[in-house]
Amino acid sequence: MSAADAEGRYAAEPGERHTVDWEALRLRAVELMERAYAPYSHFPVGVAGLVDDGRVVAGCNVENAAYGVGLCAECGMVSELHATGGGRLVAVFCVGGDGKSLMPCGRCRQLLWENGGPSCLLMTPEGVLTMADVLPQAFGSADLDHAER
């Protein structure tokens, strides 16, 4: 698992440090946002994430006439993450229709926590934050390990 620091550097392999190309992630997120299916809300969202092996995965929101079964952009990104080999997210950039950073909803913050962990970096409207900053005291797999069975 790779850890990223506040400057956006992450380790793809032990002892190796790379820098997150935030503009490349933003541009990929904008590209996916332009492919979003949002005929009801007219609120397209795109997201791109850097994986610890250097891949970039992305997604867009897909709405449905039955509103509750729509998919957030982060759902598509996480699906692509697992469909293309898994790994851990180290940096994520989510955009709205204006191409500017957009804060993920609560459900999607949980998805980012599960697939990136506390050190995953997220570009927010206030700048880069770790998921530990975005989702303090998050619920995760360790909580299930401590549950009585």
N, CA and C atoms as an extended XYZ file, in Angstrom:
447
Properties=species:S:1:pos:R:3:atomname:S:1:resname:S:1:resid:I:1 pbc="F F F"
N         0.848       -1.180        0.000 N   MET     1
C         0.000        0.000        0.000 CA  MET     1
C         0.886        1.233        0.000 C   MET     1
N         0.522        2.220       -0.770 N   SER     2
C         1.302        3.435       -0.883 CA  SER     2
C         0.727        4.522       -0.003 C   SER     2
N         1.594        5.315        0.554 N   ALA     3
C         1.170        6.465        1.334 CA  ALA     3
C         1.556        7.717        0.576 C   ALA     3
N         0.675        8.707        0.588 N   ALA     4
C         0.951        9.971       -0.068 CA  ALA     4
C         1.103       11.042        0.999 C   ALA     4
N         1.946       12.029        0.715 N   ASP     5
C         2.110       13.116        1.672 CA  ASP     5
C         1.376       14.351        1.166 C   ASP     5
N         1.383       15.414        1.966 N   ALA     6
C         0.612       16.613        1.659 CA  ALA     6
C         1.064       17.305        0.380 C   ALA     6
N         2.309       17.091       -0.055 N   GLU     7
C         2.788       17.700       -1.293 CA  GLU     7
C         2.378       16.878       -2.508 C   GLU     7
N         1.759       15.731       -2.279 N   GLY     8
C         1.313       14.915       -3.389 CA  GLY     8
C         2.323       13.882       -3.819 C   GLY     8
N         3.373       13.660       -3.043 N   ARG     9
C         4.330       12.617       -3.374 CA  ARG     9
C         3.825       11.308       -2.802 C   ARG     9
N         4.040       10.239       -3.542 N   TYR    10
C         3.618        8.926       -3.066 CA  TYR    10
C         4.664        7.910       -3.470 C   TYR    10
N         4.654        6.793       -2.801 N   ALA    11
C         5.618        5.733       -3.077 CA  ALA    11
C         4.944        4.639       -3.877 C   ALA    11
N         5.369        4.447       -5.129 N   ALA    12
C         4.860        3.339       -5.934 CA  ALA    12
C         5.534        2.045       -5.503 C   ALA    12
N         6.776        2.146       -5.092 N   GLU    13
C         7.539        1.019       -4.575 CA  GLU    13
C         8.338        1.533       -3.389 C   GLU    13
N         8.716        0.654       -2.457 N   PRO    14
C         9.475        1.102       -1.286 CA  PRO    14
C        10.709        1.921       -1.691 C   PRO    14
N        10.871        3.060       -1.049 N   GLY    15
C        12.013        3.919       -1.297 CA  GLY    15
C        11.877        4.822       -2.513 C   GLY    15
N        10.823        4.669       -3.282 N   GLU    16
C        10.620        5.451       -4.498 CA  GLU    16
C         9.551        6.509       -4.238 C   GLU    16
N         9.774        7.757       -4.671 N   ARG    17
C         8.786        8.818       -4.489 CA  ARG    17
C         8.449        9.438       -5.841 C   ARG    17
N         7.176        9.683       -6.072 N   HIS    18
C         6.680       10.314       -7.285 CA  HIS    18
C         5.788       11.477       -6.884 C   HIS    18
N         5.505       12.351       -7.828 N   THR    19
C         4.641       13.485       -7.550 CA  THR    19
C         3.331       13.329       -8.311 C   THR    19
N         2.238       13.716       -7.677 N   VAL    20
C         0.916       13.668       -8.300 CA  VAL    20
C         0.815       14.798       -9.313 C   VAL    20
N         0.392       14.492      -10.526 N   ASP    21
C         0.131       15.497      -11.554 CA  ASP    21
C        -1.342       15.890      -11.433 C   ASP    21
N        -1.610       16.862      -10.572 N   TRP    22
C        -2.990       17.257      -10.285 CA  TRP    22
C        -3.701       17.774      -11.523 C   TRP    22
N        -2.999       18.491      -12.393 N   GLU    23
C        -3.642       19.024      -13.600 CA  GLU    23
C        -4.050       17.885      -14.538 C   GLU    23
N        -3.225       16.861      -14.668 N   ALA    24
C        -3.588       15.715      -15.503 CA  ALA    24
C        -4.822       15.010      -14.927 C   ALA    24
N        -4.879       14.873      -13.609 N   LEU    25
C        -6.063       14.264      -12.993 CA  LEU    25
C        -7.295       15.123      -13.228 C   LEU    25
N        -7.141       16.442      -13.096 N   ARG    26
C        -8.277       17.341      -13.323 CA  ARG    26
C        -8.780       17.224      -14.758 C   ARG    26
N        -7.846       17.212      -15.716 N   LEU    27
C        -8.252       17.124      -17.116 CA  LEU    27
C        -8.967       15.807      -17.420 C   LEU    27
N        -8.503       14.718      -16.830 N   ARG    28
C        -9.173       13.422      -17.029 CA  ARG    28
C       -10.555       13.448      -16.391 C   ARG    28
N       -10.673       14.060      -15.216 N   ALA    29
C       -11.971       14.178      -14.556 CA  ALA    29
C       -12.931       15.028      -15.389 C   ALA    29
N       -12.432       16.109      -15.976 N   VAL    30
C       -13.269       16.954      -16.841 CA  VAL    30
C       -13.733       16.156      -18.060 C   VAL    30
N       -12.821       15.384      -18.641 N   GLU    31
C       -13.182       14.551      -19.794 CA  GLU    31
C       -14.328       13.604      -19.452 C   GLU    31
N       -14.247       12.972      -18.296 N   LEU    32
C       -15.309       12.049      -17.878 CA  LEU    32
C       -16.575       12.804      -17.504 C   LEU    32
N       -16.441       13.981      -16.885 N   MET    33
C       -17.609       14.794      -16.546 CA  MET    33
C       -18.399       15.108      -17.812 C   MET    33
N       -17.708       15.356      -18.907 N   GLU    34
C       -18.380       15.671      -20.166 CA  GLU    34
C       -19.119       14.454      -20.743 C   GLU    34
N       -18.841       13.264      -20.238 N   ARG    35
C       -19.524       12.045      -20.672 CA  ARG    35
C       -20.617       11.613      -19.697 C   ARG    35
N       -20.795       12.357      -18.621 N   ALA    36
C       -21.787       11.993      -17.605 CA  ALA    36
C       -23.190       11.943      -18.204 C   ALA    36
N       -24.019       11.112      -17.613 N   TYR    37
C       -25.422       10.996      -17.997 CA  TYR    37
C       -26.240       11.608      -16.869 C   TYR    37
N       -26.594       12.879      -17.027 N   ALA    38
C       -27.279       13.617      -15.964 CA  ALA    38
C       -28.492       14.370      -16.505 C   ALA    38
N       -29.453       13.644      -17.135 N   PRO    39
C       -30.594       14.331      -17.735 CA  PRO    39
C       -31.603       14.875      -16.730 C   PRO    39
N       -31.531       14.475      -15.478 N   TYR    40
C       -32.515       14.890      -14.477 CA  TYR    40
C       -31.994       16.032      -13.615 C   TYR    40
N       -30.820       15.875      -13.072 N   SER    41
C       -30.259       16.929      -12.217 CA  SER    41
C       -29.521       17.990      -13.023 C   SER    41
N       -29.075       17.633      -14.222 N   HIS    42
C       -28.228       18.519      -15.034 CA  HIS    42
C       -26.980       18.912      -14.252 C   HIS    42
N       -26.489       17.964      -13.448 N   PHE    43
C       -25.312       18.184      -12.600 CA  PHE    43
C       -24.286       17.088      -12.916 C   PHE    43
N       -23.535       17.270      -14.025 N   PRO    44
C       -22.547       16.250      -14.392 CA  PRO    44
C       -21.350       16.282      -13.453 C   PRO    44
N       -20.831       15.102      -13.158 N   VAL    45
C       -19.668       14.972      -12.280 CA  VAL    45
C       -18.691       13.996      -12.926 C   VAL    45
N       -17.415       14.329      -12.841 N   GLY    46
C       -16.358       13.431      -13.290 CA  GLY    46
C       -15.312       13.314      -12.214 C   GLY    46
N       -14.607       12.200      -12.193 N   VAL    47
C       -13.576       11.980      -11.182 CA  VAL    47
C       -12.450       11.171      -11.794 C   VAL    47
N       -11.245       11.438      -11.348 N   ALA    48
C       -10.079       10.656      -11.765 CA  ALA    48
C        -9.226       10.398      -10.538 C   ALA    48
N        -8.662        9.199      -10.501 N   GLY    49
C        -7.828        8.830       -9.366 CA  GLY    49
C        -6.541        8.185       -9.818 C   GLY    49
N        -5.473        8.513       -9.124 N   LEU    50
C        -4.172        7.907       -9.353 CA  LEU    50
C        -4.046        6.693       -8.461 C   LEU    50
N        -3.668        5.567       -9.055 N   VAL    51
C        -3.513        4.309       -8.333 CA  VAL    51
C        -2.048        4.151       -7.946 C   VAL    51
N        -1.792        3.389       -6.895 N   ASP    52
C        -0.422        3.234       -6.399 CA  ASP    52
C         0.544        2.611       -7.401 C   ASP    52
N         0.039        2.004       -8.460 N   ASP    53
C         0.930        1.465       -9.491 CA  ASP    53
C         1.104        2.406      -10.677 C   ASP    53
N         0.537        3.623      -10.591 N   GLY    54
C         0.697        4.622      -11.639 CA  GLY    54
C        -0.463        4.723      -12.609 C   GLY    54
N        -1.396        3.755      -12.577 N   ARG    55
C        -2.575        3.845      -13.437 CA  ARG    55
C        -3.444        5.018      -13.017 C   ARG    55
N        -4.239        5.511      -13.957 N   VAL    56
C        -5.271        6.497      -13.650 CA  VAL    56
C        -6.602        5.846      -13.975 C   VAL    56
N        -7.510        5.868      -13.003 N   VAL    57
C        -8.857        5.346      -13.185 CA  VAL    57
C        -9.823        6.510      -13.079 C   VAL    57
N       -10.986        6.379      -13.726 N   ALA    58
C       -11.893        7.519      -13.769 CA  ALA    58
C       -13.341        7.046      -13.846 C   ALA    58
N       -14.254        7.975      -13.608 N   GLY    59
C       -15.672        7.662      -13.697 CA  GLY    59
C       -16.502        8.921      -13.847 C   GLY    59
N       -17.773        8.726      -14.190 N   CYS    60
C       -18.716        9.837      -14.293 CA  CYS    60
C       -20.038        9.395      -13.676 C   CYS    60
N       -20.853       10.362      -13.293 N   ASN    61
C       -22.138        9.995      -12.709 CA  ASN    61
C       -23.095        9.540      -13.805 C   ASN    61
N       -23.965        8.613      -13.421 N   VAL    62
C       -24.960        8.042      -14.327 CA  VAL    62
C       -26.288        8.044      -13.589 C   VAL    62
N       -27.186        8.920      -14.015 N   GLU    63
C       -28.478        9.039      -13.351 CA  GLU    63
C       -29.473        8.025      -13.899 C   GLU    63
N       -30.623        7.949      -13.229 N   ASN    64
C       -31.667        7.018      -13.592 CA  ASN    64
C       -32.994        7.672      -13.249 C   ASN    64
N       -34.032        7.381      -14.033 N   ALA    65
C       -35.355        7.947      -13.752 CA  ALA    65
C       -35.839        7.556      -12.362 C   ALA    65
N       -35.412        6.400      -11.875 N   ALA    66
C       -35.655        6.018      -10.485 CA  ALA    66
C       -34.476        6.585       -9.701 C   ALA    66
N       -34.616        7.793       -9.214 N   TYR    67
C       -33.500        8.575       -8.682 CA  TYR    67
C       -32.557        7.821       -7.755 C   TYR    67
N       -33.064        6.993       -6.898 N   GLY    68
C       -32.226        6.326       -5.909 CA  GLY    68
C       -31.244        5.314       -6.473 C   GLY    68
N       -31.382        4.943       -7.734 N   VAL    69
C       -30.469        3.949       -8.297 CA  VAL    69
C       -29.421        4.567       -9.218 C   VAL    69
N       -29.267        5.864       -9.151 N   GLY    70
C       -28.208        6.516       -9.909 CA  GLY    70
C       -26.847        6.171       -9.329 C   GLY    70
N       -25.816        6.348      -10.130 N   LEU    71
C       -24.449        6.059       -9.690 CA  LEU    71
C       -23.628        7.338       -9.657 C   LEU    71
N       -22.947        7.541       -8.558 N   CYS    72
C       -22.019        8.668       -8.458 CA  CYS    72
C       -20.786        8.367       -9.306 C   CYS    72
N       -20.071        9.395       -9.688 N   ALA    73
C       -18.863        9.236      -10.492 CA  ALA    73
C       -17.833        8.360       -9.786 C   ALA    73
N       -17.723        8.517       -8.474 N   GLU    74
C       -16.743        7.749       -7.711 CA  GLU    74
C       -17.035        6.253       -7.762 C   GLU    74
N       -18.323        5.883       -7.874 N   CYS    75
C       -18.689        4.464       -8.012 CA  CYS    75
C       -18.067        3.886       -9.274 C   CYS    75
N       -18.164        4.623      -10.369 N   GLY    76
C       -17.577        4.167      -11.625 CA  GLY    76
C       -16.070        4.081      -11.552 C   GLY    76
N       -15.448        5.046      -10.887 N   MET    77
C       -13.994        5.038      -10.757 CA  MET    77
C       -13.531        3.837       -9.946 C   MET    77
N       -14.196        3.573       -8.832 N   VAL    78
C       -13.809        2.443       -7.990 CA  VAL    78
C       -14.057        1.123       -8.720 C   VAL    78
N       -15.116        1.062       -9.508 N   SER    79
C       -15.359       -0.127      -10.309 CA  SER    79
C       -14.225       -0.339      -11.311 C   SER    79
N       -13.797        0.728      -11.979 N   GLU    80
C       -12.672        0.610      -12.913 CA  GLU    80
C       -11.402        0.209      -12.177 C   GLU    80
N       -11.193        0.731      -10.979 N   LEU    81
C       -10.027        0.364      -10.177 CA  LEU    81
C        -9.950       -1.153      -10.020 C   LEU    81
N       -11.051       -1.752       -9.589 N   HIS    82
C       -11.046       -3.188       -9.338 CA  HIS    82
C       -11.079       -4.007      -10.633 C   HIS    82
N       -11.762       -3.499      -11.643 N   ALA    83
C       -11.855       -4.224      -12.914 CA  ALA    83
C       -10.519       -4.259      -13.660 C   ALA    83
N        -9.633       -3.330      -13.343 N   THR    84
C        -8.357       -3.257      -14.068 CA  THR    84
C        -7.170       -3.696      -13.219 C   THR    84
N        -7.415       -4.381      -12.123 N   GLY    85
C        -6.305       -4.948      -11.362 CA  GLY    85
C        -6.229       -4.569       -9.910 C   GLY    85
N        -7.126       -3.730       -9.430 N   GLY    86
C        -7.113       -3.376       -8.009 CA  GLY    86
C        -6.034       -2.370       -7.675 C   GLY    86
N        -5.557       -2.433       -6.454 N   GLY    87
C        -4.587       -1.458       -5.969 CA  GLY    87
C        -5.244       -0.471       -5.033 C   GLY    87
N        -4.491        0.551       -4.685 N   ARG    88
C        -4.974        1.570       -3.753 CA  ARG    88
C        -4.938        2.929       -4.432 C   ARG    88
N        -5.975        3.725       -4.200 N   LEU    89
C        -5.985        5.100       -4.677 CA  LEU    89
C        -5.026        5.922       -3.828 C   LEU    89
N        -4.216        6.747       -4.467 N   VAL    90
C        -3.306        7.615       -3.722 CA  VAL    90
C        -3.679        9.086       -3.877 C   VAL    90
N        -4.411        9.438       -4.949 N   ALA    91
C        -4.824       10.824       -5.167 CA  ALA    91
C        -6.073       10.827       -6.028 C   ALA    91
N        -7.022       11.716       -5.694 N   VAL    92
C        -8.306       11.772       -6.389 CA  VAL    92
C        -8.687       13.225       -6.637 C   VAL    92
N        -9.249       13.478       -7.837 N   PHE    93
C        -9.730       14.814       -8.210 CA  PHE    93
C       -11.134       14.637       -8.768 C   PHE    93
N       -12.107       15.265       -8.131 N   CYS    94
C       -13.507       15.213       -8.537 CA  CYS    94
C       -13.917       16.606       -9.012 C   CYS    94
N       -14.628       16.683      -10.159 N   VAL    95
C       -15.051       17.983      -10.689 CA  VAL    95
C       -16.546       17.986      -10.980 C   VAL    95
N       -17.107       19.184      -10.931 N   GLY    96
C       -18.485       19.399      -11.337 CA  GLY    96
C       -18.517       19.954      -12.758 C   GLY    96
N       -19.682       20.379      -13.188 N   GLY    97
C       -19.878       20.863      -14.547 CA  GLY    97
C       -19.038       22.061      -14.936 C   GLY    97
N       -18.541       22.795      -13.960 N   ASP    98
C       -17.691       23.951      -14.249 CA  ASP    98
C       -16.218       23.585      -14.328 C   ASP    98
N       -15.891       22.304      -14.120 N   GLY    99
C       -14.498       21.864      -14.188 CA  GLY    99
C       -13.686       22.141      -12.943 C   GLY    99
N       -14.327       22.705      -11.925 N   LYS   100
C       -13.627       23.003      -10.676 CA  LYS   100
C       -13.799       21.852       -9.691 C   LYS   100
N       -12.899       21.793       -8.715 N   SER   101
C       -12.957       20.705       -7.745 CA  SER   101
C       -14.293       20.717       -7.005 C   SER   101
N       -14.759       19.516       -6.744 N   LEU   102
C       -16.046       19.310       -6.102 CA  LEU   102
C       -15.844       18.308       -4.978 C   LEU   102
N       -16.407       18.590       -3.826 N   MET   103
C       -16.285       17.690       -2.693 CA  MET   103
C       -17.205       16.496       -2.886 C   MET   103
N       -16.688       15.267       -2.768 N   PRO   104
C       -17.539       14.082       -2.893 CA  PRO   104
C       -18.592       14.029       -1.786 C   PRO   104
N       -19.711       13.399       -2.106 N   CYS   105
C       -20.766       13.232       -1.111 CA  CYS   105
C       -20.294       12.254       -0.035 C   CYS   105
N       -21.058       12.095        1.010 N   GLY   106
C       -20.684       11.215        2.115 CA  GLY   106
C       -20.484        9.775        1.695 C   GLY   106
N       -21.381        9.250        0.883 N   ARG   107
C       -21.251        7.874        0.394 CA  ARG   107
C       -19.933        7.701       -0.349 C   ARG   107
N       -19.597        8.660       -1.166 N   CYS   108
C       -18.374        8.555       -1.967 CA  CYS   108
C       -17.117        8.781       -1.131 C   CYS   108
N       -17.218        9.568       -0.091 N   ARG   109
C       -16.076        9.699        0.825 CA  ARG   109
C       -15.769        8.341        1.445 C   ARG   109
N       -16.823        7.588        1.767 N   GLN   110
C       -16.629        6.249        2.318 CA  GLN   110
C       -15.976        5.333        1.286 C   GLN   110
N       -16.376        5.436        0.016 N   LEU   111
C       -15.742        4.648       -1.051 CA  LEU   111
C       -14.254        4.995       -1.174 C   LEU   111
N       -13.934        6.280       -1.095 N   LEU   112
C       -12.535        6.701       -1.193 CA  LEU   112
C       -11.739        6.189        0.001 C   LEU   112
N       -12.339        6.209        1.184 N   TRP   113
C       -11.670        5.690        2.384 CA  TRP   113
C       -11.365        4.206        2.211 C   TRP   113
N       -12.356        3.459        1.765 N   GLU   114
C       -12.208        2.011        1.607 CA  GLU   114
C       -11.127        1.651        0.592 C   GLU   114
N       -11.009        2.460       -0.457 N   ASN   115
C       -10.107        2.124       -1.560 CA  ASN   115
C        -8.830        2.939       -1.602 C   ASN   115
N        -8.685        3.872       -0.682 N   GLY   116
C        -7.466        4.671       -0.623 CA  GLY   116
C        -6.901        4.786        0.778 C   GLY   116
N        -7.768        4.718        1.762 N   GLY   117
C        -7.327        4.798        3.143 CA  GLY   117
C        -7.060        6.211        3.611 C   GLY   117
N        -6.575        6.346        4.824 N   PRO   118
C        -6.426        7.664        5.448 CA  PRO   118
C        -5.411        8.567        4.763 C   PRO   118
N        -4.421        8.000        4.071 N   SER   119
C        -3.388        8.844        3.449 CA  SER   119
C        -3.703        9.233        2.016 C   SER   119
N        -4.803        8.715        1.446 N   CYS   120
C        -5.185        9.092        0.081 CA  CYS   120
C        -5.423       10.596        0.037 C   CYS   120
N        -4.889       11.236       -0.988 N   LEU   121
C        -5.040       12.679       -1.142 CA  LEU   121
C        -6.267       12.998       -1.977 C   LEU   121
N        -6.998       14.031       -1.580 N   LEU   122
C        -8.185       14.477       -2.292 CA  LEU   122
C        -8.074       15.968       -2.551 C   LEU   122
N        -8.201       16.345       -3.828 N   MET   123
C        -8.261       17.769       -4.161 CA  MET   123
C        -9.653       18.252       -3.781 C   MET   123
N        -9.717       19.252       -2.923 N   THR   124
C       -10.988       19.808       -2.469 CA  THR   124
C       -11.063       21.276       -2.867 C   THR   124
N       -12.214       21.908       -2.726 N   PRO   125
C       -12.288       23.344       -3.006 CA  PRO   125
C       -11.340       24.164       -2.124 C   PRO   125
N       -10.880       23.595       -1.009 N   GLU   126
C        -9.945       24.286       -0.121 CA  GLU   126
C        -8.508       23.820       -0.308 C   GLU   126
N        -8.249       22.993       -1.322 N   GLY   127
C        -6.911       22.487       -1.562 CA  GLY   127
C        -6.816       21.003       -1.255 C   GLY   127
N        -5.596       20.481       -1.277 N   VAL   128
C        -5.378       19.053       -1.078 CA  VAL   128
C        -5.490       18.700        0.397 C   VAL   128
N        -6.311       17.683        0.675 N   LEU   129
C        -6.467       17.159        2.032 CA  LEU   129
C        -6.319       15.641        1.984 C   LEU   129
N        -5.892       15.063        3.081 N   THR   130
C        -5.887       13.603        3.172 CA  THR   130
C        -7.302       13.144        3.499 C   THR   130
N        -7.575       11.893        3.229 N   MET   131
C        -8.885       11.351        3.590 CA  MET   131
C        -9.075       11.354        5.102 C   MET   131
N        -7.996       11.256        5.866 N   ALA   132
C        -8.113       11.345        7.324 CA  ALA   132
C        -8.634       12.722        7.736 C   ALA   132
N        -8.273       13.760        6.974 N   ASP   133
C        -8.784       15.107        7.249 CA  ASP   133
C       -10.238       15.245        6.799 C   ASP   133
N       -10.573       14.628        5.671 N   VAL   134
C       -11.901       14.738        5.084 CA  VAL   134
C       -12.929       13.907        5.852 C   VAL   134
N       -12.498       12.756        6.341 N   LEU   135
C       -13.415       11.825        6.996 CA  LEU   135
C       -12.809       11.364        8.324 C   LEU   135
N       -12.738       12.293        9.298 N   PRO   136
C       -12.144       11.901       10.583 CA  PRO   136
C       -12.984       10.822       11.273 C   PRO   136
N       -12.304        9.973       11.998 N   GLN   137
C       -12.946        8.882       12.730 CA  GLN   137
C       -13.785        8.006       11.797 C   GLN   137
N       -13.237        7.733       10.612 N   ALA   138
C       -13.962        6.971        9.599 CA  ALA   138
C       -14.211        5.535       10.031 C   ALA   138
N       -15.285        4.993        9.543 N   PHE   139
C       -15.613        3.582        9.744 CA  PHE   139
C       -14.916        2.791        8.649 C   PHE   139
N       -14.246        1.717        9.027 N   GLY   140
C       -13.547        0.916        8.032 CA  GLY   140
C       -13.459       -0.534        8.428 C   GLY   140
N       -12.658       -1.281        7.691 N   SER   141
C       -12.551       -2.724        7.911 CA  SER   141
C       -12.052       -3.061        9.314 C   SER   141
N       -11.222       -2.211        9.897 N   ALA   142
C       -10.735       -2.472       11.260 CA  ALA   142
C       -11.888       -2.501       12.256 C   ALA   142
N       -12.924       -1.708       12.003 N   ASP   143
C       -14.084       -1.720       12.899 CA  ASP   143
C       -14.805       -3.061       12.841 C   ASP   143
N       -14.849       -3.665       11.674 N   LEU   144
C       -15.483       -4.973       11.533 CA  LEU   144
C       -14.649       -6.061       12.189 C   LEU   144
N       -13.319       -5.904       12.167 N   ASP   145
C       -12.443       -6.872       12.810 CA  ASP   145
C       -12.665       -6.921       14.317 C   ASP   145
N       -13.105       -5.796       14.904 N   HIS   146
C       -13.315       -5.717       16.343 CA  HIS   146
C       -14.735       -6.070       16.764 C   HIS   146
N       -15.605       -6.297       15.785 N   ALA   147
C       -17.000       -6.605       16.107 CA  ALA   147
C       -17.095       -7.997       16.735 C   ALA   147
N       -17.985       -8.116       17.694 N   GLU   148
C       -18.210       -9.437       18.302 CA  GLU   148
C       -18.942      -10.305       17.309 C   GLU   148
N       -18.565      -11.536       17.271 N   ARG   149
C       -19.204      -12.460       16.336 CA  ARG   149
C       -19.964      -13.498       17.105 C   ARG   149
